[in-house]
Amino acid sequence: IFDATVDGDIVGALWLAERSPGDWFVYDIEVDESHRGRGLGRATMVAAEEYVRAQGGIKLGLSVFGFNEVARNLYSSLGYQILAMNMVKDLA
């Protein structure tokens, strides 16, 4: 788990780990609401990619909720691709 910082202040967090040799996964990324919209999520993901590469990683995956369009757009713009999709219908 890493802190995301700006000028020494913690503004978010990143949790990533190697699941198998060379295959890493982002378990959580968060930027405090008051700091969103400033490119910090993108900067945190780029830093994660650089860290994984420095550790010899060759793949970085993540999960994102379908309703989280802002995050989905960010990940798509960084080159992440959809591998699976779950769907649900509320029958109540």
C-alpha angles and dihedrals in degrees: 000000000000131000118234107221139186118193089342095308119118108238101165148339142248125204115191135153142175109257096184132352108308093354113108131179135201105225094180140356122183137173118191111256093241090059100045122117094039099097094260094125089054092046091049092051092048089050089050091052091049091049093049092049090049088054091053094259119155101184135040121189136179142173125235132184114249092232092056096090095165092057093042090053091048093051092045091051089053091054101261115148132207112253100172138006129202120203132194136184121207107228097182 
